[in-house]
Each structure stands twice: as C-alpha cells, then as structure tokens.
Short mmCIF file of C-alpha atoms in Angstrom, two decimals:
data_model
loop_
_atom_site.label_atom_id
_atom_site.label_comp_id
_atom_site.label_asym_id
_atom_site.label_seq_id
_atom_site.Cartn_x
_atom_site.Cartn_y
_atom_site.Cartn_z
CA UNK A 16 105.10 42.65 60.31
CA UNK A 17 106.33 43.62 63.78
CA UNK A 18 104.85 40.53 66.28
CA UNK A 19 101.78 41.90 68.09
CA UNK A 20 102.25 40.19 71.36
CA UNK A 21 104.55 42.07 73.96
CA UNK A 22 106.35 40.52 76.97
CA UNK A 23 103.09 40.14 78.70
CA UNK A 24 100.54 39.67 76.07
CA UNK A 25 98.60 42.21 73.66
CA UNK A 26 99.16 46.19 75.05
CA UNK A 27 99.03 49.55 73.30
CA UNK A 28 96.91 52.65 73.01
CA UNK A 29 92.95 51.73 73.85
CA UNK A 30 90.72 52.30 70.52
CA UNK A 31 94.30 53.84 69.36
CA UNK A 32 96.30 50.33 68.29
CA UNK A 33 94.38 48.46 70.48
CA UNK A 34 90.84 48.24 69.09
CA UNK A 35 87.36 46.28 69.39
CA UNK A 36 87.49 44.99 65.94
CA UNK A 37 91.44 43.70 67.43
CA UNK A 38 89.95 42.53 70.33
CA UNK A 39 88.04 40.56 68.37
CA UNK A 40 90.00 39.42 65.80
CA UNK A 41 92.27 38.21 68.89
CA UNK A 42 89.80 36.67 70.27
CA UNK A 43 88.60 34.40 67.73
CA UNK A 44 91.80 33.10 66.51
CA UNK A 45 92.61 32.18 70.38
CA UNK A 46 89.19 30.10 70.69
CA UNK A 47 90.99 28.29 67.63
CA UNK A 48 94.18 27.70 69.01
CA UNK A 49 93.10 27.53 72.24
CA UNK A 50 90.15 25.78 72.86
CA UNK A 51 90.16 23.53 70.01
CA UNK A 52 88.59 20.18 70.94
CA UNK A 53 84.98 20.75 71.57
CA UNK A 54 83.68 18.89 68.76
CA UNK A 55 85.41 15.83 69.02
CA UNK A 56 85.09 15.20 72.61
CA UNK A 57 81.60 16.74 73.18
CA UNK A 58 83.26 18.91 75.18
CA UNK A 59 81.79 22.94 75.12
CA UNK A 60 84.46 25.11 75.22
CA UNK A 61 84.74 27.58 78.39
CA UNK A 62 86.39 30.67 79.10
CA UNK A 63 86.56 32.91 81.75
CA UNK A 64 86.77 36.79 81.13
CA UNK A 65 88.32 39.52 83.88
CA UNK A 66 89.11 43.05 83.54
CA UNK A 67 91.11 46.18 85.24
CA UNK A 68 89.13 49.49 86.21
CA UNK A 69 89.66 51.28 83.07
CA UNK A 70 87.01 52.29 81.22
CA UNK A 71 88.11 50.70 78.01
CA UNK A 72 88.05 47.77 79.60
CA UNK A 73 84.27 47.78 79.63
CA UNK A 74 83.74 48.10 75.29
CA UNK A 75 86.93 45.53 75.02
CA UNK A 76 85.13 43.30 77.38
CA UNK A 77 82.27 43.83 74.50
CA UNK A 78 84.80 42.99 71.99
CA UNK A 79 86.40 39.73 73.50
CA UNK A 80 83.05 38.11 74.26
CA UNK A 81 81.34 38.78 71.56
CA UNK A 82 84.97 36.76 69.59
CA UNK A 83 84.67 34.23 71.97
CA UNK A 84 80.85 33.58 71.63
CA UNK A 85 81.07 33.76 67.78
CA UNK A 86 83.43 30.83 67.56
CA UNK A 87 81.32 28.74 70.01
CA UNK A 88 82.79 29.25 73.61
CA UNK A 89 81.11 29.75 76.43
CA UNK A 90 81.84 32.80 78.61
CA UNK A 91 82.17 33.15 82.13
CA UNK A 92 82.22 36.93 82.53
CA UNK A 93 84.54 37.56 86.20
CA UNK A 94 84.17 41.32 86.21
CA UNK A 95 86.40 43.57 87.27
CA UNK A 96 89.24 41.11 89.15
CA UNK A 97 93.07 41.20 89.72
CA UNK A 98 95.14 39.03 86.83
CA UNK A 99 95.93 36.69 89.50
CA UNK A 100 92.22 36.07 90.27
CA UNK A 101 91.64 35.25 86.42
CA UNK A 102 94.82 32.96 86.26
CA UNK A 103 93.07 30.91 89.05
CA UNK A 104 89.44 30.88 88.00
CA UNK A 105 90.96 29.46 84.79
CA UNK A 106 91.86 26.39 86.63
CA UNK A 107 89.54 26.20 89.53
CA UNK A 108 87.05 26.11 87.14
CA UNK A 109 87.97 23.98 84.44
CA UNK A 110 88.45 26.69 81.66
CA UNK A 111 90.00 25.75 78.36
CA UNK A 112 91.53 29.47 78.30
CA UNK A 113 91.64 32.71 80.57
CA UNK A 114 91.23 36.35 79.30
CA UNK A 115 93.03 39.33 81.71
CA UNK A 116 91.85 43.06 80.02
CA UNK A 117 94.45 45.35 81.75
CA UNK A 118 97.79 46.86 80.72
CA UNK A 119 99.44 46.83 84.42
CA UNK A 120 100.55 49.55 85.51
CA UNK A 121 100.61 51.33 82.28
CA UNK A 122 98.53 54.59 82.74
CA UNK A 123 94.97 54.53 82.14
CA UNK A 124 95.13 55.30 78.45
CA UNK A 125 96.47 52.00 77.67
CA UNK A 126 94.77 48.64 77.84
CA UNK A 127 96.08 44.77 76.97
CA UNK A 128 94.78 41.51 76.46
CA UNK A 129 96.69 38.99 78.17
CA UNK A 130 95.50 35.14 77.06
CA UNK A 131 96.15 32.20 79.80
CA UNK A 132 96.00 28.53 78.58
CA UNK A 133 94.52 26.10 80.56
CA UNK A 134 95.40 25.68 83.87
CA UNK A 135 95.72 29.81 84.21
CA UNK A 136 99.06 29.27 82.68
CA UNK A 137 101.14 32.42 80.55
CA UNK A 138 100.90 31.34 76.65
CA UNK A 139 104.71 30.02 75.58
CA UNK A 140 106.17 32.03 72.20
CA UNK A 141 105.01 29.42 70.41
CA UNK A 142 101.41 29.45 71.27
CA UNK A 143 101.22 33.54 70.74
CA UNK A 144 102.61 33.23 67.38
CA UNK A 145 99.85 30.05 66.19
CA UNK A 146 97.37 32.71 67.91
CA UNK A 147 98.61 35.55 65.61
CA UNK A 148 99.12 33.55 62.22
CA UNK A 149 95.52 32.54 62.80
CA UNK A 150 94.25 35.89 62.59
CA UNK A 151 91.99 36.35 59.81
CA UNK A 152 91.93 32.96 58.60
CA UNK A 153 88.86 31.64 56.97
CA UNK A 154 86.80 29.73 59.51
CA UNK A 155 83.47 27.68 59.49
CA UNK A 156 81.17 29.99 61.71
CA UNK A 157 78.79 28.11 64.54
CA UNK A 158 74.92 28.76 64.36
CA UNK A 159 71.85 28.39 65.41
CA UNK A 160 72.73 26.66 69.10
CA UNK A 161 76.50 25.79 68.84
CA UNK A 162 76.78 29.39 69.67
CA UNK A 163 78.88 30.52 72.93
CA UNK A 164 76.45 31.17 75.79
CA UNK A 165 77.61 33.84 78.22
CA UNK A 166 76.82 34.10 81.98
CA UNK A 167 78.13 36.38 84.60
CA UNK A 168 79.93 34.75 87.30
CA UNK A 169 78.98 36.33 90.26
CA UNK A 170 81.01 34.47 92.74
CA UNK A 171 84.46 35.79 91.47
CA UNK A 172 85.55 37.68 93.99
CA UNK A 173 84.48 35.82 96.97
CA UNK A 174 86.16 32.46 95.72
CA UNK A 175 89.50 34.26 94.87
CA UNK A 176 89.56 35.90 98.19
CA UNK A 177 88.85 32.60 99.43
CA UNK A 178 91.73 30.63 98.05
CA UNK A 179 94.08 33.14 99.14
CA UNK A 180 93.01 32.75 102.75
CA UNK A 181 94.12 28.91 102.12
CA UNK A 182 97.34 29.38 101.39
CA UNK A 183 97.86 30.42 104.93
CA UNK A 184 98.19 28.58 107.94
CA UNK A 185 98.28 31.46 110.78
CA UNK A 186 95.93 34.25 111.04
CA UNK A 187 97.31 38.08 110.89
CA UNK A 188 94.91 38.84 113.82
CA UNK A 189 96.75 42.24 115.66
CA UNK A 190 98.71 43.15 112.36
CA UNK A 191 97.33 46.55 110.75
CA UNK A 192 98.51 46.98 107.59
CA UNK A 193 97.86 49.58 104.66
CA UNK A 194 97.09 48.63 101.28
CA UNK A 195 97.32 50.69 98.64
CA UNK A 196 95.00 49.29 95.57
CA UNK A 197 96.19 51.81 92.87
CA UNK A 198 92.58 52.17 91.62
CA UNK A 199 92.45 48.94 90.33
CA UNK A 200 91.67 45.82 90.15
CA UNK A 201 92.31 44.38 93.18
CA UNK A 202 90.08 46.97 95.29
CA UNK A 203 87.69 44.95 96.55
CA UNK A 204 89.41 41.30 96.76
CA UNK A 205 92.38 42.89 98.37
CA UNK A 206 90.96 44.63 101.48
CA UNK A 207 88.55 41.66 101.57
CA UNK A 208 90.79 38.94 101.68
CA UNK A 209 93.33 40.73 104.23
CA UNK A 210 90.07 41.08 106.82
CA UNK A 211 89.06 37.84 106.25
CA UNK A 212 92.99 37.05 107.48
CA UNK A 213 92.29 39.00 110.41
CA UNK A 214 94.11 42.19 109.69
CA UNK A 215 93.16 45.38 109.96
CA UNK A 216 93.05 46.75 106.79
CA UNK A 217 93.39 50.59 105.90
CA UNK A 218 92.50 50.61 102.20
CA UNK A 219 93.88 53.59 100.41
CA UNK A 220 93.19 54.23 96.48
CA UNK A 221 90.11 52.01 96.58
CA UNK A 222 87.66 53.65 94.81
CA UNK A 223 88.24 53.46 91.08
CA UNK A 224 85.97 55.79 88.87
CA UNK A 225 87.44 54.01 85.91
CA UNK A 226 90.25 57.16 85.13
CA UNK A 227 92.51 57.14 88.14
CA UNK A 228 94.08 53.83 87.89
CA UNK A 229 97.45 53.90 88.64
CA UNK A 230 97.38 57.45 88.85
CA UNK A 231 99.85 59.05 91.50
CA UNK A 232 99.40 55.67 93.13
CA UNK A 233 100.06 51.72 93.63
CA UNK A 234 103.35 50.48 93.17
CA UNK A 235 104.53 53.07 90.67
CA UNK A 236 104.20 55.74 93.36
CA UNK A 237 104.78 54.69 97.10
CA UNK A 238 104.89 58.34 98.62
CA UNK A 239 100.68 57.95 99.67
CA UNK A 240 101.47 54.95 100.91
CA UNK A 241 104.53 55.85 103.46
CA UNK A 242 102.38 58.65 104.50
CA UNK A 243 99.69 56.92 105.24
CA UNK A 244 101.20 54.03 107.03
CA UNK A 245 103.03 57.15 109.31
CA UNK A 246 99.75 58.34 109.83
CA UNK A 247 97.92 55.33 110.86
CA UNK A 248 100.93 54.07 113.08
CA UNK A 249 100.36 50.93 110.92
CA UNK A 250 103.03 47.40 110.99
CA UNK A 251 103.59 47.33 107.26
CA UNK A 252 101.85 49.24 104.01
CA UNK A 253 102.24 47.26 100.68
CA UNK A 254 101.01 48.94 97.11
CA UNK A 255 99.48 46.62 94.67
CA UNK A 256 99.45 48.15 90.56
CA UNK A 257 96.48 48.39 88.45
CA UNK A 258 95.78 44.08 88.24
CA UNK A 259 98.06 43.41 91.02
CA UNK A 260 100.52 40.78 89.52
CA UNK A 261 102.40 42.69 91.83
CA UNK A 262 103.49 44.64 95.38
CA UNK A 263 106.19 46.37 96.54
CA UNK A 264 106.05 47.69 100.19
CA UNK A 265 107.25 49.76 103.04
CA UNK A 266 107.92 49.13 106.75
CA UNK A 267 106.79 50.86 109.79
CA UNK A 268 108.84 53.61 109.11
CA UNK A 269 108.09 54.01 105.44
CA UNK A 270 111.26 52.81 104.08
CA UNK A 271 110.84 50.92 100.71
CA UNK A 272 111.23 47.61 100.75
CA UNK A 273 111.39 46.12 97.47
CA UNK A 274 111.06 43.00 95.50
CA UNK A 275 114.43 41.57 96.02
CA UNK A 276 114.11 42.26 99.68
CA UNK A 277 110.33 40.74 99.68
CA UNK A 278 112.07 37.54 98.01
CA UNK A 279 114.36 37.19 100.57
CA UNK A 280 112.32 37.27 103.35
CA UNK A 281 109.87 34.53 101.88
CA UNK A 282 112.73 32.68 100.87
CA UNK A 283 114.20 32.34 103.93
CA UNK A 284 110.91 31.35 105.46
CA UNK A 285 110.39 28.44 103.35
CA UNK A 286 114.00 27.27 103.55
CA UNK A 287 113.21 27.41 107.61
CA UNK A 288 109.64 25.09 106.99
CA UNK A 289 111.93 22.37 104.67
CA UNK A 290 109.81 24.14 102.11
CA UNK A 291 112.32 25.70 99.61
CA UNK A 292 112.81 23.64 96.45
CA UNK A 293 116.40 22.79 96.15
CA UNK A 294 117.20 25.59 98.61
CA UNK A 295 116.89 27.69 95.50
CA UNK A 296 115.17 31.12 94.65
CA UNK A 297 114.86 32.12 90.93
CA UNK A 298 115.82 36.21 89.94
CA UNK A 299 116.47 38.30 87.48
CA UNK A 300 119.82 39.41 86.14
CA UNK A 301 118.55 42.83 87.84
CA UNK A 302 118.39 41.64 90.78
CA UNK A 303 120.14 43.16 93.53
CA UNK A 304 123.81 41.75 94.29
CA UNK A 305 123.12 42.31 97.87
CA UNK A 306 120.28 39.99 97.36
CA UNK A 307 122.49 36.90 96.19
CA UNK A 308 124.98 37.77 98.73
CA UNK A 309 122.46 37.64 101.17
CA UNK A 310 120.68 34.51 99.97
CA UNK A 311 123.92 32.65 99.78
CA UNK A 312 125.47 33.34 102.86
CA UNK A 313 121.92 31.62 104.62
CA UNK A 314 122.44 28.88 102.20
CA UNK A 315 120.24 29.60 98.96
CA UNK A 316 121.58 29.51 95.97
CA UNK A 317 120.22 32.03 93.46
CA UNK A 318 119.12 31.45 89.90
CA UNK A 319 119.53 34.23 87.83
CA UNK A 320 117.44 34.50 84.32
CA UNK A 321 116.78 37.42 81.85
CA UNK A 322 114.38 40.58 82.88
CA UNK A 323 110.55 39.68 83.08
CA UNK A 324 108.24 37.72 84.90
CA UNK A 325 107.84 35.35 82.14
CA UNK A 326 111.35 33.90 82.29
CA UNK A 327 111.19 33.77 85.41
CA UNK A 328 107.95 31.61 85.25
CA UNK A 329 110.01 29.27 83.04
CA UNK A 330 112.87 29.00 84.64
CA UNK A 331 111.01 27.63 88.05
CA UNK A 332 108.39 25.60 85.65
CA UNK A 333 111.53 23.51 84.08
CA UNK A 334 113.47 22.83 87.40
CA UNK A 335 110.16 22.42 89.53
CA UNK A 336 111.23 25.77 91.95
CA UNK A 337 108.23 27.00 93.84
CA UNK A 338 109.30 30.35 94.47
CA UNK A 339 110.47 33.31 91.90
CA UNK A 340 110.44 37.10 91.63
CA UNK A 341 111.67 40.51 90.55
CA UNK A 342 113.06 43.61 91.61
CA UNK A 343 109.65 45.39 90.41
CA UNK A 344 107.69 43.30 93.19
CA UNK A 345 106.20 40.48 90.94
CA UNK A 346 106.86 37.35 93.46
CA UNK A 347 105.70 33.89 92.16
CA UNK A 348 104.51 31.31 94.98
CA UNK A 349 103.88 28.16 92.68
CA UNK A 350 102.92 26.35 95.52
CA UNK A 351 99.49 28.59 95.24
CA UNK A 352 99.93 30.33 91.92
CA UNK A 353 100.45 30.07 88.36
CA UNK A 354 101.73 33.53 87.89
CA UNK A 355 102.83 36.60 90.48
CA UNK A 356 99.95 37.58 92.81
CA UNK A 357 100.23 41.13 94.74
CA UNK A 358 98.02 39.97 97.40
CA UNK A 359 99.38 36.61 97.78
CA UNK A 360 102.71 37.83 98.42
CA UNK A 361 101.02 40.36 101.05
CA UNK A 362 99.52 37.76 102.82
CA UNK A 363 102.41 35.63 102.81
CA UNK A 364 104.49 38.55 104.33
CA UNK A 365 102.48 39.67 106.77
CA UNK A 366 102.04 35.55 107.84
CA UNK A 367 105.95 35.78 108.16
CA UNK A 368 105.88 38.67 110.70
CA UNK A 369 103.14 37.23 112.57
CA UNK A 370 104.62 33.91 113.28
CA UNK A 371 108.23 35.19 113.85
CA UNK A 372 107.11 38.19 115.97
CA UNK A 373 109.56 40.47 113.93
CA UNK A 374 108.56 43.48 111.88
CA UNK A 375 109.13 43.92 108.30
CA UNK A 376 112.13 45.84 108.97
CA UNK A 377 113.60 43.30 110.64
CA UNK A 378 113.25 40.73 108.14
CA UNK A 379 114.02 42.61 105.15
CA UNK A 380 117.41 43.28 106.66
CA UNK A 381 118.51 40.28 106.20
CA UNK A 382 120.19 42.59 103.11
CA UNK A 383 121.84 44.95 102.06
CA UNK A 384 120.80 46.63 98.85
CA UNK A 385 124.53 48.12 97.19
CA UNK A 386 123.00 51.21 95.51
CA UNK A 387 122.41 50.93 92.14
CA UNK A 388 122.88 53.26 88.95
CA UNK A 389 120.75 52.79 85.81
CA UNK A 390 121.74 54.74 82.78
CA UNK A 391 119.85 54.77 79.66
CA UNK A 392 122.19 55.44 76.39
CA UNK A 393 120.18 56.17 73.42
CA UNK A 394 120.30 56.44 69.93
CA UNK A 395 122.98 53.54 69.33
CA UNK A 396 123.27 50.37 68.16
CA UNK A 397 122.43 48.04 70.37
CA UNK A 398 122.93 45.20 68.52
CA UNK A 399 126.65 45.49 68.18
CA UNK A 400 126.85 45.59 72.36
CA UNK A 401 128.27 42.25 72.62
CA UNK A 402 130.40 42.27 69.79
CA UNK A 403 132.03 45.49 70.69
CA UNK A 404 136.20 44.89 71.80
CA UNK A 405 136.74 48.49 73.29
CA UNK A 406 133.65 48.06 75.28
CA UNK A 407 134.49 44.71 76.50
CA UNK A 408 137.38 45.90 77.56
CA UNK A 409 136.46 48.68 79.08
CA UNK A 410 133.28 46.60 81.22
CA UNK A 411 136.46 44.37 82.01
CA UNK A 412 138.74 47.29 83.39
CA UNK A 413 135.63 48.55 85.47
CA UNK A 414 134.99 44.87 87.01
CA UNK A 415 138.02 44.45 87.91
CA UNK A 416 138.28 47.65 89.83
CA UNK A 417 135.05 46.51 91.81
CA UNK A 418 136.50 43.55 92.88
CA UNK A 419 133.64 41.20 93.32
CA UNK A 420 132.14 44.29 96.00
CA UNK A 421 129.87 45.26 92.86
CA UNK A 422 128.86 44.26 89.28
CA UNK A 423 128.44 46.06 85.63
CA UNK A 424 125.42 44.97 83.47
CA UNK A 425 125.09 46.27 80.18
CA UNK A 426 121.41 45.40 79.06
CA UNK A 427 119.91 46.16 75.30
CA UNK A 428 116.46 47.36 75.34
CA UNK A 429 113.72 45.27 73.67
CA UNK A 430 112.12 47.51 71.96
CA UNK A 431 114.43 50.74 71.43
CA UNK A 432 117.75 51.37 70.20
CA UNK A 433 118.91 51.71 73.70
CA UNK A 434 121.32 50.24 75.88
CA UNK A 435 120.96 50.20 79.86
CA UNK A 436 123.76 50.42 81.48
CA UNK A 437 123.39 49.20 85.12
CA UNK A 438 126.20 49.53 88.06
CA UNK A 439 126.16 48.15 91.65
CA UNK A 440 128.72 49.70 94.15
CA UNK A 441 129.31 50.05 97.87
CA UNK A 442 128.45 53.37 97.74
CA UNK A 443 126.52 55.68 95.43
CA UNK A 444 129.15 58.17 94.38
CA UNK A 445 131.74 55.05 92.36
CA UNK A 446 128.51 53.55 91.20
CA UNK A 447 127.79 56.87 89.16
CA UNK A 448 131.56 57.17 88.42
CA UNK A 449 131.46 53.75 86.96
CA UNK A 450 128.24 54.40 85.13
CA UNK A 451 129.23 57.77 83.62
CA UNK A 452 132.61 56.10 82.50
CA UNK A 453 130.84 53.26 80.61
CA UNK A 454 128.22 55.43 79.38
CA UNK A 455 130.57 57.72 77.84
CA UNK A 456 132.22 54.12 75.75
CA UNK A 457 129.00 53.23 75.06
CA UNK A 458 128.63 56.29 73.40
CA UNK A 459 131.81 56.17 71.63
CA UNK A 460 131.64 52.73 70.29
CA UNK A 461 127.72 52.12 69.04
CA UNK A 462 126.71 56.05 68.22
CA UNK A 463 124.28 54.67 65.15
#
C-alpha cells in the first residue's frame, strides 16, 4: 500500500481521498503515537487544532476533533490561522501535538492534514509511518470523563501576531508595504502583525469566502501584487500562499524577488549582527548558482540538501544552523521558528531595509540570478537516471562546456515517472540549448 503521508503531511482531493472518516482515522492513531503518556504521568493530553480558509476545512475540523476527543485529548480549537501560527501555539502552549488543516497552495479543492510533534516540530519518517501502521488498530476507548474536552482558543491570533512583533528589534514605522494574503490563512494575523510593526499595510486578497484561496493570487500568482504595489507607490509588496509557510516578493518596481534572493539578503544581515551560525546558510540543490556565488564571495558558505522544506529543516536541526530556505520562498528563521513562516520572513525583510536605509532592490542585488531552464521529460524511467553511461556522459560533455559559469541538474520526480532536467547559464538562449540537448538523451536512453 502506497504510504499516505506526502512531503508535507496528509494531502489529496477533500471528501475525494481525503475524507472525515480519514480524518479521523488519522487522528486517532496520532493521539496514540503522539500523545501517549497521559495515564502514567497524570498528565491530560493537549492539542491544538488550526485550519486554512477552505471550506472543507470546516467538516475536517469536525473530523479531527471529534478523533482527538475520542481517544482522550483535549482540544484547543485555533481557528482559521497560518501553519506557522499552529507550529508555535504547539509550543507556547505546552501541546503534546499540533494539527495544520490546509494543503498550501494547492487549489481550493484540495485539503491536508499536517501533524506537528511537540514543540511545533515537522513529524520525522519514522514517526509518520508508527502514525500510519496504527491506523485501525484495536484500542481501549475512554468514557464517561476521561473523554477529550474541547475549548475554543480565542486568543490565537492576537498571541501569534504578538510573537512575531518580538522577533524584531526596530520598528518599520515609514515603510508601506503590500501584502498579498492569497485568501488564506494568514488574512487577518498578517496585516495585523505588520501594523502593529508600524507599517503601513495595503492588504490585498484578504477577504476569503472560503472558495478563492489561492485563486489568481498569493505566491503562485504575483501579477496583483506588482500592480498593486505600482499603484500604491508602495517600498516592497510580498505574497504569502494559502497557510503562509511561505512569501515570495517584489520591489518597488515590481520585479520578483525570490526565495534565493530573500535568503541572501537575511543572510547577509545576520552574518553583519555576528548572528549567522557558522557563517552558513542551508539551500536546496535548486537553488540558484548565482545565489552560492553570491553568498560565497561575502563569506557564507552554502549548504546544499535535496528539494523540500523538510530537508532543509533537518539539515539546520543536525548542525544547529539558524537560518534555511528555498527557491519557492519558504525561509526558516530557527532563531524564532520551528518551520518557514511567510510573515516572519516579511517582517524580517522589511526590518533589514529599515535599519540599512536601502530598498529591497538594493539588497536583493547582492545577486545575480543566471537564468534558469526547467524541462520536464515524461514517460521514462526514472529510476535508471543515475545508472545511465550515455547520459552521464553526455551531462559530463555539457558541464564541461559551461565551465563552472553554469550547472546541469538532472532531478527524478517523486511521484511520476518523470525526470526534471534543470540548466543554469549566463544567458537564456545556451541554457535552453543545453536543456533541449539533454532532454533529447534523456529521451533516448530511459523511453519506458
């Protein structure tokens, strides 16, 4: 049976795979695995419970508690709140796990159930698996008063917002910045928190009727937001995605400025306080080359890991680095966070332009992006990528050519019989020429 968690927890289909009586099921076996101590320390076990804008949130939300409550946990119920928010209720509260209803910036469709351990800490492979093998199990069902109480937790919002505000030493009074909520999750703590910092705040996408999430906005789609930060003669617009794990943004002009770039300009800053661990910045193998030649050449060395913000996550947990991030705009501040927080990484941006008196533009020049070719082969096998001579040798030939003034990455797809093949250039035309050429092996050599 095909493993039901993903790379970021439990997605799919709302009331299509993903069901109540899932939901449920889920939720049970994770009290078990999870919060599995009560009885011998006296100890109640506590969640806390947070959810996106989309409507199937709201019968999921149903579903979870009702899972939770059954096997004797008590619920906090956070309402609708970015992941972030949940990740850090988990620990500011004491939880013994964390439950996140939202699929990201999947559209509005979809759902997920992402569980956080204690601390508001991502679940290791390990943990997921005891959580699915669990499943279904017989279990000795709590009555009478050893039943899960459930209370709403009304304060959510305004402690979140709160702790963000902390994590800042310098107030953004004068800045005026768009933010682009994407319908979601983050509509009220992100304008709120970003006021309370002193800046003003144009909120676009802010009013979620529980179907537009992510729809034609957020991250996924920055063309509202360069308009509107044009419009409103604003410093800086960033766009958050449906539970705002993450922001990309754009300058004064509207040019994009991505994750990489958004990594480089808070890892320069925190090199400048003495704050950097090890002078070191965690990526992605996607990652931008004009990002690690940028990041070495002001003395940062760059560790690169596989694609997603969970490797990432481990990668800074096991050498004790404080600050991570991908291309996609999910930026990890340890220091203040157990997992990437969209308006986090705003705040800490727009703190950077206020205390250097440069605008984003500015500061995300500090590099270069080389432009960058993605092409998706299909229908191969992907498995045989590595193990493939004429392809080797052709990647080889290719990187040679480059001479260290680009790269080739040939990445198989996790969940399709697909191989990405990815080329970095000085300019666009030999990155497509390079592409096309390896494309055309790939082809060749693993045609199923």
């Amino acid at each position: 049976m095909a493993r039901l968690f993903g790379t970021d927890g439990v997605r799919g289909l709302a009331n299509g795979q993903l069901t109540a009586e899932l939901a449920l099921d889920l939720s049970v076996s994770a009290a078990h695995v999870l919060a599995d101590r009560g009885e011998f320390s006296g100890h109640r076990p506590l969640a806390v419970v947070g959810r996106d804008t989309r409507i199937s949130g709201q019968f999921l939300e149903a579903a979870v508690v009702a899972g939770l409550a059954s096997a004797g946990v008590d619920v906090l119920l956070l309402g609708v709140l970015p992941t972030p928010g949940v990740a850090f209720l988990t620990g500011s509260l004491g939880a013994d796990l964390g439950v996140m209803l939202s699929a990201s910036h999947n559209p509005m469709p979809d759902n997920g159930i992402k569980f956080l351990a204690r601390g508001g800490r991502k679940l290791d492979d390990a943990v997921e698996i005891a959580i699915e093998k669990r499943m279904g199990e017989p279990w000795q069902r709590p009555t009478g008063g050893k039943v899960g109480r459930v209370t709403v937790h009304a304060p959510a919002i305004d402690e979140y917002a709160a702790h963000l505000d902390s994590t800042i030493s310098h107030r953004l009074d004068g800045l005026t910045v768009v933010l682009d909520c994407a319908e979601g999750a983050a509509h009220v703590a992100g304008p709120q928190a970003l006021r309370d910092a002193g800046a003003n705040v144009i909120a676009i996408h802010a009013e979620p009727d529980g179907l537009n999430i992510n729809d034609g906005c957020g991250s996924t789609h920055l063309e509202p937001l360069r308009a509107a930060v044009l419009q409103h003669g604003a410093d800086a617009g960033f766009a958050l995605d449906g539970d705002s794990d993450r922001c990309l943004a754009v300058d004064h002009e509207g040019n994009v400025v991505d994750g990489d770039q958004i990594l480089a300009v808070l890892a320069l800053s925190l090199k400048e306080q003495g704050r950097l661990a090890d002078n070191t910045v965690v990526a992605t193998v996607m990652s931008n080359l004009g990002f690690v030649q940028a990041m070495r050449a002001h003395g940062v060395e760059v560790l690169q890991t596989r694609v997603g913000d969970r490797y990432v996550l481990e990668a800074m947990k096991t050498s004790g680095y404080n600050l991570g991030g991908e291309q996609s705009g999910h930026v990890i501040l340890s220091d203040h966070a157990t997992t990437g927080d969209g308006i986090l990484t705003t705040l800490h941006v727009l703190e950077r332009m206020a205390t250097s008196g440069q605008s984003l533009q500015q500061l995300a020049g500090v590099m270069t992006r080389l432009p960058q070719v993605l092409v998706n082969v299909r229908d191969i096998d992907k498995a045989r990528t590595d193990q493939d001579a004429v392809l080797a040798a052709a990647v080889a030939e290719e990187e040679a050519a480059l001479q260290g003034r680009g790269r080739v990455l040939l990445r198989p797809s996790g969940t399709e019989e697909m191989v990405r093949v990815m080329v970095e250039a000085p300019t666009l035309d030999e990155a497509e020429a390079v592409a096309a050429r390896l494309a055309d092996v790939v082809k060749a050599q693993l045609t199923l």
